[in-house]
Amino acid sequence: MIRPEKTPLHIPPLKAILAFEQAARFGNVARAAEHLNLTPSAVSHQIARLEAMIGRPLFHRSSKGLELTPVGSQYLHDISGALQRLGTATERAATDANQECLRLHSVPSFGLLWLLPRLEQLRASNPDLEINLSCSYESLHFSRDKMDVDIRYGLANWPNLEIRTLPQESIAVFAAPSLLQAKKVDSPSDLLDADLIFSEAPLVQWPQWFAQQGLSMPERRYPLSFDRSYMSLEAAVHGLGFALESTLLAHDYIQKGKLVPVFGNELRSPVSAHHLVFPHTHADYPRVRRFLAWMQTELGHPFAY
């Protein structure tokens, strides 16, 4: 007896799927084309081809860009998991079973000030693990950029991703011991006429911090300002002013006596600022599980979820 063949799956071309996924991610054909190394017309053609196969529009198009239709939003949700599984399967096929490589990406200040000094401990506890660390403020794609875990800074708002928040972080005032010898500081009001180092990075800035202490900060220019936390902390180490920065990033400076917390815990501002972010499927990678376990050991506290 001859059995009828199964109806073949109606699978769109991968180029059309990727064009749709990138356009949905950016809400912009030009940016999607840039990331795919295609022309905008080629991306538009692939999206139109996909919509023709589906028979329903995936985007609302306007002068402001692209907005997903309800069908497009559901389709993006459905294919994202499939693309992630495809990337995972490809990576497994290409990986040497005898050598695992943990690929980490981090915001620069955390990578430089916290993670880099502890890589030797990570290697010592995982001698068979190869570690690849890159640092930038770019928004990277886990599959395309071959990334296991991304260490991000800011408010935790990344749908469809696993998030592990680093606990017990706060924003506090720090200064070099030499500066505190030169300028007596007993209360927050003593800082109103001091040299304050401005950093763009912290979630709490000087005006907000003074407001939390019931003080109105006078309008004046900062003698020094930086766009990276590691730069403002280094400036503070050199006695160039008072820095308002993360206790997590300043930890090693404090341990070495290079910086001193100016006030007690009661004048700190708790934040949930640094997060380990990764796709759900990456939680099954042994190397990722080992890294997460090591991080919790180093931090001395479980993650916040």
PDB file of C-alpha atoms in Angstrom:
ATOM      1  CA  MET A   1       0.000   0.000   0.000  1.00  0.00           C
ATOM      2  CA  ILE A   2       1.380   3.357  -1.007  1.00  0.00           C
ATOM      3  CA  ARG A   3       1.010   6.016   1.675  1.00  0.00           C
ATOM      4  CA  PRO A   4       0.374   9.570   0.549  1.00  0.00           C
ATOM      5  CA  GLU A   5       3.280  11.905   0.987  1.00  0.00           C
ATOM      6  CA  LYS A   6       3.029  14.536   3.680  1.00  0.00           C
ATOM      7  CA  THR A   7       2.175  18.002   2.470  1.00  0.00           C
ATOM      8  CA  PRO A   8       5.462  19.946   2.332  1.00  0.00           C
ATOM      9  CA  LEU A   9       5.884  22.742   4.839  1.00  0.00           C
ATOM     10  CA  HIS A  10       5.199  26.209   3.499  1.00  0.00           C
ATOM     11  CA  ILE A  11       8.569  27.717   4.525  1.00  0.00           C
ATOM     12  CA  PRO A  12       9.447  31.229   3.312  1.00  0.00           C
ATOM     13  CA  PRO A  13      12.979  32.047   2.115  1.00  0.00           C
ATOM     14  CA  LEU A  14      15.370  32.786   4.983  1.00  0.00           C
ATOM     15  CA  LYS A  15      16.281  36.127   3.393  1.00  0.00           C
ATOM     16  CA  ALA A  16      12.651  37.223   3.660  1.00  0.00           C
ATOM     17  CA  ILE A  17      12.425  36.088   7.287  1.00  0.00           C
ATOM     18  CA  LEU A  18      15.618  37.963   8.243  1.00  0.00           C
ATOM     19  CA  ALA A  19      14.514  41.104   6.394  1.00  0.00           C
ATOM     20  CA  PHE A  20      11.224  41.061   8.302  1.00  0.00           C
ATOM     21  CA  GLU A  21      12.881  40.360  11.664  1.00  0.00           C
ATOM     22  CA  GLN A  22      15.416  43.191  11.302  1.00  0.00           C
ATOM     23  CA  ALA A  23      12.828  45.663  10.007  1.00  0.00           C
ATOM     24  CA  ALA A  24      10.557  44.795  12.929  1.00  0.00           C
ATOM     25  CA  ARG A  25      13.459  45.225  15.348  1.00  0.00           C
ATOM     26  CA  PHE A  26      14.426  48.687  14.088  1.00  0.00           C
ATOM     27  CA  GLY A  27      11.090  49.896  12.757  1.00  0.00           C
ATOM     28  CA  ASN A  28      13.074  51.210   9.834  1.00  0.00           C
ATOM     29  CA  VAL A  29      13.959  49.658   6.456  1.00  0.00           C
ATOM     30  CA  ALA A  30      17.196  51.639   6.048  1.00  0.00           C
ATOM     31  CA  ARG A  31      18.625  50.462   9.378  1.00  0.00           C
ATOM     32  CA  ALA A  32      17.567  46.884   8.688  1.00  0.00           C
ATOM     33  CA  ALA A  33      19.306  47.076   5.316  1.00  0.00           C
ATOM     34  CA  GLU A  34      22.472  48.399   6.945  1.00  0.00           C
ATOM     35  CA  HIS A  35      22.622  45.472   9.381  1.00  0.00           C
ATOM     36  CA  LEU A  36      21.897  42.927   6.649  1.00  0.00           C
ATOM     37  CA  ASN A  37      24.367  44.510   4.225  1.00  0.00           C
ATOM     38  CA  LEU A  38      21.593  44.942   1.649  1.00  0.00           C
ATOM     39  CA  THR A  39      19.980  47.880  -0.088  1.00  0.00           C
ATOM     40  CA  PRO A  40      16.739  49.280   1.363  1.00  0.00           C
ATOM     41  CA  SER A  41      14.921  48.318  -1.837  1.00  0.00           C
ATOM     42  CA  ALA A  42      16.114  44.713  -1.439  1.00  0.00           C
ATOM     43  CA  VAL A  43      14.797  44.595   2.146  1.00  0.00           C
ATOM     44  CA  SER A  44      11.465  46.088   1.065  1.00  0.00           C
ATOM     45  CA  HIS A  45      11.242  43.526  -1.739  1.00  0.00           C
ATOM     46  CA  GLN A  46      11.845  40.625   0.674  1.00  0.00           C
ATOM     47  CA  ILE A  47       9.206  41.921   3.099  1.00  0.00           C
ATOM     48  CA  ALA A  48       6.699  42.337   0.267  1.00  0.00           C
ATOM     49  CA  ARG A  49       7.489  38.795  -0.869  1.00  0.00           C
ATOM     50  CA  LEU A  50       6.824  37.476   2.642  1.00  0.00           C
ATOM     51  CA  GLU A  51       3.556  39.403   2.923  1.00  0.00           C
ATOM     52  CA  ALA A  52       2.470  38.005  -0.455  1.00  0.00           C
ATOM     53  CA  MET A  53       3.128  34.457   0.761  1.00  0.00           C
ATOM     54  CA  ILE A  54       1.218  35.064   3.993  1.00  0.00           C
ATOM     55  CA  GLY A  55      -1.538  36.983   2.266  1.00  0.00           C
ATOM     56  CA  ARG A  56      -1.792  39.619   4.987  1.00  0.00           C
ATOM     57  CA  PRO A  57       0.172  42.820   5.774  1.00  0.00           C
ATOM     58  CA  LEU A  58       2.837  42.588   8.466  1.00  0.00           C
ATOM     59  CA  PHE A  59       3.525  46.324   8.812  1.00  0.00           C
ATOM     60  CA  HIS A  60       1.694  49.616   8.826  1.00  0.00           C
ATOM     61  CA  ARG A  61       3.835  51.989   6.780  1.00  0.00           C
ATOM     62  CA  SER A  62       4.005  55.727   7.451  1.00  0.00           C
ATOM     63  CA  SER A  63       6.403  58.639   7.117  1.00  0.00           C
ATOM     64  CA  LYS A  64       7.658  57.818  10.646  1.00  0.00           C
ATOM     65  CA  GLY A  65       8.691  54.282   9.700  1.00  0.00           C
ATOM     66  CA  LEU A  66       7.235  50.810  10.172  1.00  0.00           C
ATOM     67  CA  GLU A  67       4.823  49.609  12.819  1.00  0.00           C
ATOM     68  CA  LEU A  68       3.867  45.967  13.216  1.00  0.00           C
ATOM     69  CA  THR A  69       0.276  44.953  12.536  1.00  0.00           C
ATOM     70  CA  PRO A  70      -1.290  42.504  15.013  1.00  0.00           C
ATOM     71  CA  VAL A  71      -0.493  39.720  12.525  1.00  0.00           C
ATOM     72  CA  GLY A  72       3.089  40.975  12.199  1.00  0.00           C
ATOM     73  CA  SER A  73       3.529  41.158  15.969  1.00  0.00           C
ATOM     74  CA  GLN A  74       2.361  37.561  16.411  1.00  0.00           C
ATOM     75  CA  TYR A  75       4.496  36.391  13.495  1.00  0.00           C
ATOM     76  CA  LEU A  76       7.589  38.070  14.981  1.00  0.00           C
ATOM     77  CA  HIS A  77       6.939  36.339  18.291  1.00  0.00           C
ATOM     78  CA  ASP A  78       6.570  32.968  16.580  1.00  0.00           C
ATOM     79  CA  ILE A  79       9.659  33.154  14.371  1.00  0.00           C
ATOM     80  CA  SER A  80      12.012  34.637  16.987  1.00  0.00           C
ATOM     81  CA  GLY A  81      12.197  31.348  18.857  1.00  0.00           C
ATOM     82  CA  ALA A  82      12.745  29.439  15.622  1.00  0.00           C
ATOM     83  CA  LEU A  83      15.592  31.739  14.570  1.00  0.00           C
ATOM     84  CA  GLN A  84      17.194  31.396  17.982  1.00  0.00           C
ATOM     85  CA  ARG A  85      16.978  27.601  17.823  1.00  0.00           C
ATOM     86  CA  LEU A  86      18.455  27.640  14.318  1.00  0.00           C
ATOM     87  CA  GLY A  87      21.378  29.758  15.543  1.00  0.00           C
ATOM     88  CA  THR A  88      21.887  27.472  18.529  1.00  0.00           C
ATOM     89  CA  ALA A  89      21.876  24.351  16.359  1.00  0.00           C
ATOM     90  CA  THR A  90      24.398  25.905  13.973  1.00  0.00           C
ATOM     91  CA  GLU A  91      26.669  26.919  16.847  1.00  0.00           C
ATOM     92  CA  ARG A  92      26.563  23.449  18.371  1.00  0.00           C
ATOM     93  CA  ALA A  93      27.449  21.883  15.025  1.00  0.00           C
ATOM     94  CA  ALA A  94      30.433  24.221  14.648  1.00  0.00           C
ATOM     95  CA  THR A  95      31.723  23.970  18.228  1.00  0.00           C
ATOM     96  CA  ASP A  96      34.636  21.762  19.200  1.00  0.00           C
ATOM     97  CA  ALA A  97      33.147  19.389  21.771  1.00  0.00           C
ATOM     98  CA  ASN A  98      36.432  19.422  23.735  1.00  0.00           C
ATOM     99  CA  GLN A  99      36.669  23.225  24.048  1.00  0.00           C
ATOM    100  CA  GLU A 100      33.846  25.529  25.072  1.00  0.00           C
ATOM    101  CA  CYS A 101      34.104  29.259  24.452  1.00  0.00           C
ATOM    102  CA  LEU A 102      32.140  31.602  26.684  1.00  0.00           C
ATOM    103  CA  ARG A 103      31.354  34.740  24.690  1.00  0.00           C
ATOM    104  CA  LEU A 104      30.610  37.762  26.870  1.00  0.00           C
ATOM    105  CA  HIS A 105      29.727  41.326  25.942  1.00  0.00           C
ATOM    106  CA  SER A 106      29.667  44.090  28.540  1.00  0.00           C
ATOM    107  CA  VAL A 107      29.182  47.794  28.933  1.00  0.00           C
ATOM    108  CA  PRO A 108      32.736  49.218  29.134  1.00  0.00           C
ATOM    109  CA  SER A 109      32.861  50.407  32.751  1.00  0.00           C
ATOM    110  CA  PHE A 110      31.652  47.119  34.229  1.00  0.00           C
ATOM    111  CA  GLY A 111      33.867  45.117  31.894  1.00  0.00           C
ATOM    112  CA  LEU A 112      36.949  47.154  32.781  1.00  0.00           C
ATOM    113  CA  LEU A 113      36.426  47.829  36.490  1.00  0.00           C
ATOM    114  CA  TRP A 114      34.650  44.701  37.753  1.00  0.00           C
ATOM    115  CA  LEU A 115      34.884  41.814  35.310  1.00  0.00           C
ATOM    116  CA  LEU A 116      38.409  42.167  33.897  1.00  0.00           C
ATOM    117  CA  PRO A 117      40.152  42.111  37.324  1.00  0.00           C
ATOM    118  CA  ARG A 118      38.255  38.883  38.133  1.00  0.00           C
ATOM    119  CA  LEU A 119      38.873  36.964  34.917  1.00  0.00           C
ATOM    120  CA  GLU A 120      41.771  35.102  36.510  1.00  0.00           C
ATOM    121  CA  GLN A 121      39.426  33.745  39.201  1.00  0.00           C
ATOM    122  CA  LEU A 122      36.953  32.756  36.495  1.00  0.00           C
ATOM    123  CA  ARG A 123      39.666  30.943  34.558  1.00  0.00           C
ATOM    124  CA  ALA A 124      41.001  29.260  37.688  1.00  0.00           C
ATOM    125  CA  SER A 125      37.588  27.826  38.561  1.00  0.00           C
ATOM    126  CA  ASN A 126      36.864  26.892  34.925  1.00  0.00           C
ATOM    127  CA  PRO A 127      40.241  25.940  33.390  1.00  0.00           C
ATOM    128  CA  ASP A 128      38.658  24.213  30.386  1.00  0.00           C
ATOM    129  CA  LEU A 129      36.686  27.321  29.418  1.00  0.00           C
ATOM    130  CA  GLU A 130      37.877  29.725  26.730  1.00  0.00           C
ATOM    131  CA  ILE A 131      36.695  33.284  27.427  1.00  0.00           C
ATOM    132  CA  ASN A 132      35.961  35.923  24.809  1.00  0.00           C
ATOM    133  CA  LEU A 133      35.099  39.359  26.237  1.00  0.00           C
ATOM    134  CA  SER A 134      34.111  42.412  24.205  1.00  0.00           C
ATOM    135  CA  CYS A 135      33.019  45.796  25.558  1.00  0.00           C
ATOM    136  CA  SER A 136      30.934  48.515  23.915  1.00  0.00           C
ATOM    137  CA  TYR A 137      27.662  50.400  24.224  1.00  0.00           C
ATOM    138  CA  GLU A 138      26.390  48.889  20.962  1.00  0.00           C
ATOM    139  CA  SER A 139      23.122  47.007  20.830  1.00  0.00           C
ATOM    140  CA  LEU A 140      24.300  43.593  19.694  1.00  0.00           C
ATOM    141  CA  HIS A 141      22.320  40.631  18.369  1.00  0.00           C
ATOM    142  CA  PHE A 142      22.928  37.352  20.191  1.00  0.00           C
ATOM    143  CA  SER A 143      22.876  35.060  17.156  1.00  0.00           C
ATOM    144  CA  ARG A 144      24.498  37.344  14.610  1.00  0.00           C
ATOM    145  CA  ASP A 145      27.270  38.466  16.968  1.00  0.00           C
ATOM    146  CA  LYS A 146      27.742  35.007  18.530  1.00  0.00           C
ATOM    147  CA  MET A 147      27.176  36.233  22.070  1.00  0.00           C
ATOM    148  CA  ASP A 148      26.242  34.088  25.087  1.00  0.00           C
ATOM    149  CA  VAL A 149      25.600  36.729  27.756  1.00  0.00           C
ATOM    150  CA  ASP A 150      25.290  40.507  27.493  1.00  0.00           C
ATOM    151  CA  ILE A 151      25.986  42.636  30.587  1.00  0.00           C
ATOM    152  CA  ARG A 152      23.836  45.746  30.201  1.00  0.00           C
ATOM    153  CA  TYR A 153      23.330  48.955  32.150  1.00  0.00           C
ATOM    154  CA  GLY A 154      20.070  50.781  32.671  1.00  0.00           C
ATOM    155  CA  LEU A 155      16.448  49.967  33.349  1.00  0.00           C
ATOM    156  CA  ALA A 156      15.594  46.291  32.808  1.00  0.00           C
ATOM    157  CA  ASN A 157      13.261  46.441  29.824  1.00  0.00           C
ATOM    158  CA  TRP A 158      14.196  43.703  27.370  1.00  0.00           C
ATOM    159  CA  PRO A 159      11.132  41.593  26.505  1.00  0.00           C
ATOM    160  CA  ASN A 160      11.603  37.941  25.559  1.00  0.00           C
ATOM    161  CA  LEU A 161      15.045  37.739  27.206  1.00  0.00           C
ATOM    162  CA  GLU A 162      16.225  36.258  30.492  1.00  0.00           C
ATOM    163  CA  ILE A 163      17.386  38.956  32.941  1.00  0.00           C
ATOM    164  CA  ARG A 164      19.513  38.481  36.054  1.00  0.00           C
ATOM    165  CA  THR A 165      19.982  41.743  37.944  1.00  0.00           C
ATOM    166  CA  LEU A 166      23.123  42.251  40.007  1.00  0.00           C
ATOM    167  CA  PRO A 167      22.019  42.870  43.616  1.00  0.00           C
ATOM    168  CA  GLN A 168      22.894  45.390  46.301  1.00  0.00           C
ATOM    169  CA  GLU A 169      24.130  48.159  44.021  1.00  0.00           C
ATOM    170  CA  SER A 170      23.710  51.803  44.960  1.00  0.00           C
ATOM    171  CA  ILE A 171      24.880  55.243  43.901  1.00  0.00           C
ATOM    172  CA  ALA A 172      27.130  56.975  46.440  1.00  0.00           C
ATOM    173  CA  VAL A 173      29.580  59.862  46.770  1.00  0.00           C
ATOM    174  CA  PHE A 174      33.278  58.976  46.586  1.00  0.00           C
ATOM    175  CA  ALA A 175      36.481  60.942  47.004  1.00  0.00           C
ATOM    176  CA  ALA A 176      40.213  60.377  47.278  1.00  0.00           C
ATOM    177  CA  PRO A 177      41.581  60.389  50.856  1.00  0.00           C
ATOM    178  CA  SER A 178      43.785  63.371  49.945  1.00  0.00           C
ATOM    179  CA  LEU A 179      40.743  65.418  48.900  1.00  0.00           C
ATOM    180  CA  LEU A 180      38.929  64.652  52.147  1.00  0.00           C
ATOM    181  CA  GLN A 181      41.973  65.822  54.072  1.00  0.00           C
ATOM    182  CA  ALA A 182      41.947  69.114  52.165  1.00  0.00           C
ATOM    183  CA  LYS A 183      38.180  69.696  52.402  1.00  0.00           C
ATOM    184  CA  LYS A 184      36.190  68.820  55.499  1.00  0.00           C
ATOM    185  CA  VAL A 185      32.807  67.264  54.660  1.00  0.00           C
ATOM    186  CA  ASP A 186      30.344  66.571  57.465  1.00  0.00           C
ATOM    187  CA  SER A 187      27.026  66.791  55.617  1.00  0.00           C
ATOM    188  CA  PRO A 188      25.698  66.932  52.024  1.00  0.00           C
ATOM    189  CA  SER A 189      25.435  70.728  52.229  1.00  0.00           C
ATOM    190  CA  ASP A 190      29.245  70.885  52.443  1.00  0.00           C
ATOM    191  CA  LEU A 191      29.372  69.650  48.845  1.00  0.00           C
ATOM    192  CA  LEU A 192      27.313  72.513  47.423  1.00  0.00           C
ATOM    193  CA  ASP A 193      30.453  74.602  46.872  1.00  0.00           C
ATOM    194  CA  ALA A 194      32.814  71.661  46.160  1.00  0.00           C
ATOM    195  CA  ASP A 195      34.262  70.472  42.858  1.00  0.00           C
ATOM    196  CA  LEU A 196      31.783  67.870  41.652  1.00  0.00           C
ATOM    197  CA  ILE A 197      32.664  65.443  38.870  1.00  0.00           C
ATOM    198  CA  PHE A 198      29.750  64.876  36.533  1.00  0.00           C
ATOM    199  CA  SER A 199      29.222  61.447  34.977  1.00  0.00           C
ATOM    200  CA  GLU A 200      26.528  60.833  32.378  1.00  0.00           C
ATOM    201  CA  ALA A 201      26.247  57.132  33.232  1.00  0.00           C
ATOM    202  CA  PRO A 202      24.649  56.757  36.724  1.00  0.00           C
ATOM    203  CA  LEU A 203      20.890  56.411  37.005  1.00  0.00           C
ATOM    204  CA  VAL A 204      21.008  59.017  39.796  1.00  0.00           C
ATOM    205  CA  GLN A 205      22.674  62.351  38.984  1.00  0.00           C
ATOM    206  CA  TRP A 206      23.895  65.111  41.285  1.00  0.00           C
ATOM    207  CA  PRO A 207      20.660  67.204  41.196  1.00  0.00           C
ATOM    208  CA  GLN A 208      18.569  64.131  42.087  1.00  0.00           C
ATOM    209  CA  TRP A 209      20.980  63.100  44.830  1.00  0.00           C
ATOM    210  CA  PHE A 210      20.902  66.553  46.457  1.00  0.00           C
ATOM    211  CA  ALA A 211      17.097  66.580  46.183  1.00  0.00           C
ATOM    212  CA  GLN A 212      16.987  63.252  48.021  1.00  0.00           C
ATOM    213  CA  GLN A 213      18.918  64.956  50.845  1.00  0.00           C
ATOM    214  CA  GLY A 214      16.418  67.827  50.916  1.00  0.00           C
ATOM    215  CA  LEU A 215      18.793  70.283  49.207  1.00  0.00           C
ATOM    216  CA  SER A 216      18.463  72.341  46.062  1.00  0.00           C
ATOM    217  CA  MET A 217      21.642  72.262  44.022  1.00  0.00           C
ATOM    218  CA  PRO A 218      22.699  75.694  42.724  1.00  0.00           C
ATOM    219  CA  GLU A 219      22.962  76.031  38.958  1.00  0.00           C
ATOM    220  CA  ARG A 220      26.627  76.029  38.015  1.00  0.00           C
ATOM    221  CA  ARG A 221      28.989  74.339  35.615  1.00  0.00           C
ATOM    222  CA  TYR A 222      30.807  71.151  36.545  1.00  0.00           C
ATOM    223  CA  PRO A 223      34.586  71.561  36.387  1.00  0.00           C
ATOM    224  CA  LEU A 224      34.887  68.027  34.919  1.00  0.00           C
ATOM    225  CA  SER A 225      32.359  65.824  33.126  1.00  0.00           C
ATOM    226  CA  PHE A 226      32.661  62.389  31.539  1.00  0.00           C
ATOM    227  CA  ASP A 227      30.520  59.974  29.567  1.00  0.00           C
ATOM    228  CA  ARG A 228      32.022  56.861  31.180  1.00  0.00           C
ATOM    229  CA  SER A 229      31.975  55.812  34.830  1.00  0.00           C
ATOM    230  CA  TYR A 230      35.529  54.495  34.771  1.00  0.00           C
ATOM    231  CA  MET A 231      36.750  57.964  33.719  1.00  0.00           C
ATOM    232  CA  SER A 232      34.911  59.792  36.508  1.00  0.00           C
ATOM    233  CA  LEU A 233      36.176  57.287  39.074  1.00  0.00           C
ATOM    234  CA  GLU A 234      39.752  57.661  37.826  1.00  0.00           C
ATOM    235  CA  ALA A 235      39.401  61.431  38.031  1.00  0.00           C
ATOM    236  CA  ALA A 236      38.225  61.077  41.634  1.00  0.00           C
ATOM    237  CA  VAL A 237      41.201  58.817  42.435  1.00  0.00           C
ATOM    238  CA  HIS A 238      43.472  61.666  41.305  1.00  0.00           C
ATOM    239  CA  GLY A 239      41.756  64.035  43.744  1.00  0.00           C
ATOM    240  CA  LEU A 240      40.098  66.111  41.031  1.00  0.00           C
ATOM    241  CA  GLY A 241      36.707  66.235  42.713  1.00  0.00           C
ATOM    242  CA  PHE A 242      33.850  64.286  44.282  1.00  0.00           C
ATOM    243  CA  ALA A 243      32.287  61.538  42.160  1.00  0.00           C
ATOM    244  CA  LEU A 244      28.738  60.216  42.337  1.00  0.00           C
ATOM    245  CA  GLU A 245      29.048  56.649  41.123  1.00  0.00           C
ATOM    246  CA  SER A 246      28.076  52.999  41.505  1.00  0.00           C
ATOM    247  CA  THR A 247      29.261  51.162  44.615  1.00  0.00           C
ATOM    248  CA  LEU A 248      29.653  48.065  42.437  1.00  0.00           C
ATOM    249  CA  LEU A 249      32.068  49.799  40.064  1.00  0.00           C
ATOM    250  CA  ALA A 250      33.936  51.543  42.872  1.00  0.00           C
ATOM    251  CA  HIS A 251      34.368  48.353  44.926  1.00  0.00           C
ATOM    252  CA  ASP A 252      37.987  47.610  44.022  1.00  0.00           C
ATOM    253  CA  TYR A 253      39.019  51.273  44.447  1.00  0.00           C
ATOM    254  CA  ILE A 254      37.575  51.196  47.973  1.00  0.00           C
ATOM    255  CA  GLN A 255      39.295  47.910  48.819  1.00  0.00           C
ATOM    256  CA  LYS A 256      42.650  49.352  47.715  1.00  0.00           C
ATOM    257  CA  GLY A 257      42.112  52.583  49.664  1.00  0.00           C
ATOM    258  CA  LYS A 258      42.144  54.745  46.541  1.00  0.00           C
ATOM    259  CA  LEU A 259      38.604  56.018  47.129  1.00  0.00           C
ATOM    260  CA  VAL A 260      36.558  56.524  50.279  1.00  0.00           C
ATOM    261  CA  PRO A 261      32.744  56.625  50.592  1.00  0.00           C
ATOM    262  CA  VAL A 262      32.088  60.151  51.850  1.00  0.00           C
ATOM    263  CA  PHE A 263      28.859  59.291  53.699  1.00  0.00           C
ATOM    264  CA  GLY A 264      27.260  56.239  55.300  1.00  0.00           C
ATOM    265  CA  ASN A 265      24.762  53.838  53.783  1.00  0.00           C
ATOM    266  CA  GLU A 266      21.822  56.056  54.714  1.00  0.00           C
ATOM    267  CA  LEU A 267      22.833  58.605  52.046  1.00  0.00           C
ATOM    268  CA  ARG A 268      23.183  56.078  49.254  1.00  0.00           C
ATOM    269  CA  SER A 269      20.604  55.673  46.480  1.00  0.00           C
ATOM    270  CA  PRO A 270      19.747  52.005  45.798  1.00  0.00           C
ATOM    271  CA  VAL A 271      19.551  51.119  42.090  1.00  0.00           C
ATOM    272  CA  SER A 272      19.082  48.041  39.930  1.00  0.00           C
ATOM    273  CA  ALA A 273      21.424  49.083  37.165  1.00  0.00           C
ATOM    274  CA  HIS A 274      23.570  46.183  35.901  1.00  0.00           C
ATOM    275  CA  HIS A 275      21.955  43.112  34.378  1.00  0.00           C
ATOM    276  CA  LEU A 276      23.013  39.827  32.791  1.00  0.00           C
ATOM    277  CA  VAL A 277      20.829  39.377  29.713  1.00  0.00           C
ATOM    278  CA  PHE A 278      20.553  36.347  27.422  1.00  0.00           C
ATOM    279  CA  PRO A 279      18.016  34.395  25.344  1.00  0.00           C
ATOM    280  CA  HIS A 280      15.969  31.709  27.095  1.00  0.00           C
ATOM    281  CA  THR A 281      17.721  28.923  25.179  1.00  0.00           C
ATOM    282  CA  HIS A 282      21.149  30.061  26.437  1.00  0.00           C
ATOM    283  CA  ALA A 283      20.148  29.069  29.966  1.00  0.00           C
ATOM    284  CA  ASP A 284      20.661  25.471  28.801  1.00  0.00           C
ATOM    285  CA  TYR A 285      24.291  26.049  27.792  1.00  0.00           C
ATOM    286  CA  PRO A 286      26.620  24.488  30.405  1.00  0.00           C
ATOM    287  CA  ARG A 287      29.115  27.351  29.958  1.00  0.00           C
ATOM    288  CA  VAL A 288      26.399  29.933  30.691  1.00  0.00           C
ATOM    289  CA  ARG A 289      25.214  28.040  33.773  1.00  0.00           C
ATOM    290  CA  ARG A 290      28.808  27.860  35.015  1.00  0.00           C
ATOM    291  CA  PHE A 291      29.306  31.591  34.450  1.00  0.00           C
ATOM    292  CA  LEU A 292      26.096  32.483  36.285  1.00  0.00           C
ATOM    293  CA  ALA A 293      27.080  30.278  39.231  1.00  0.00           C
ATOM    294  CA  TRP A 294      30.541  31.876  39.341  1.00  0.00           C
ATOM    295  CA  MET A 295      29.049  35.383  39.221  1.00  0.00           C
ATOM    296  CA  GLN A 296      26.809  34.689  42.206  1.00  0.00           C
ATOM    297  CA  THR A 297      29.775  33.333  44.141  1.00  0.00           C
ATOM    298  CA  GLU A 298      31.837  36.441  43.370  1.00  0.00           C
ATOM    299  CA  LEU A 299      28.982  38.783  44.244  1.00  0.00           C
ATOM    300  CA  GLY A 300      28.197  36.915  47.445  1.00  0.00           C
ATOM    301  CA  HIS A 301      24.459  37.208  46.798  1.00  0.00           C
ATOM    302  CA  PRO A 302      21.886  35.555  44.530  1.00  0.00           C
ATOM    303  CA  PHE A 303      20.662  37.492  41.527  1.00  0.00           C
ATOM    304  CA  ALA A 304      17.518  39.584  41.630  1.00  0.00           C
ATOM    305  CA  TYR A 305      14.844  38.546  39.115  1.00  0.00           C
TER     306      TYR A 305
END
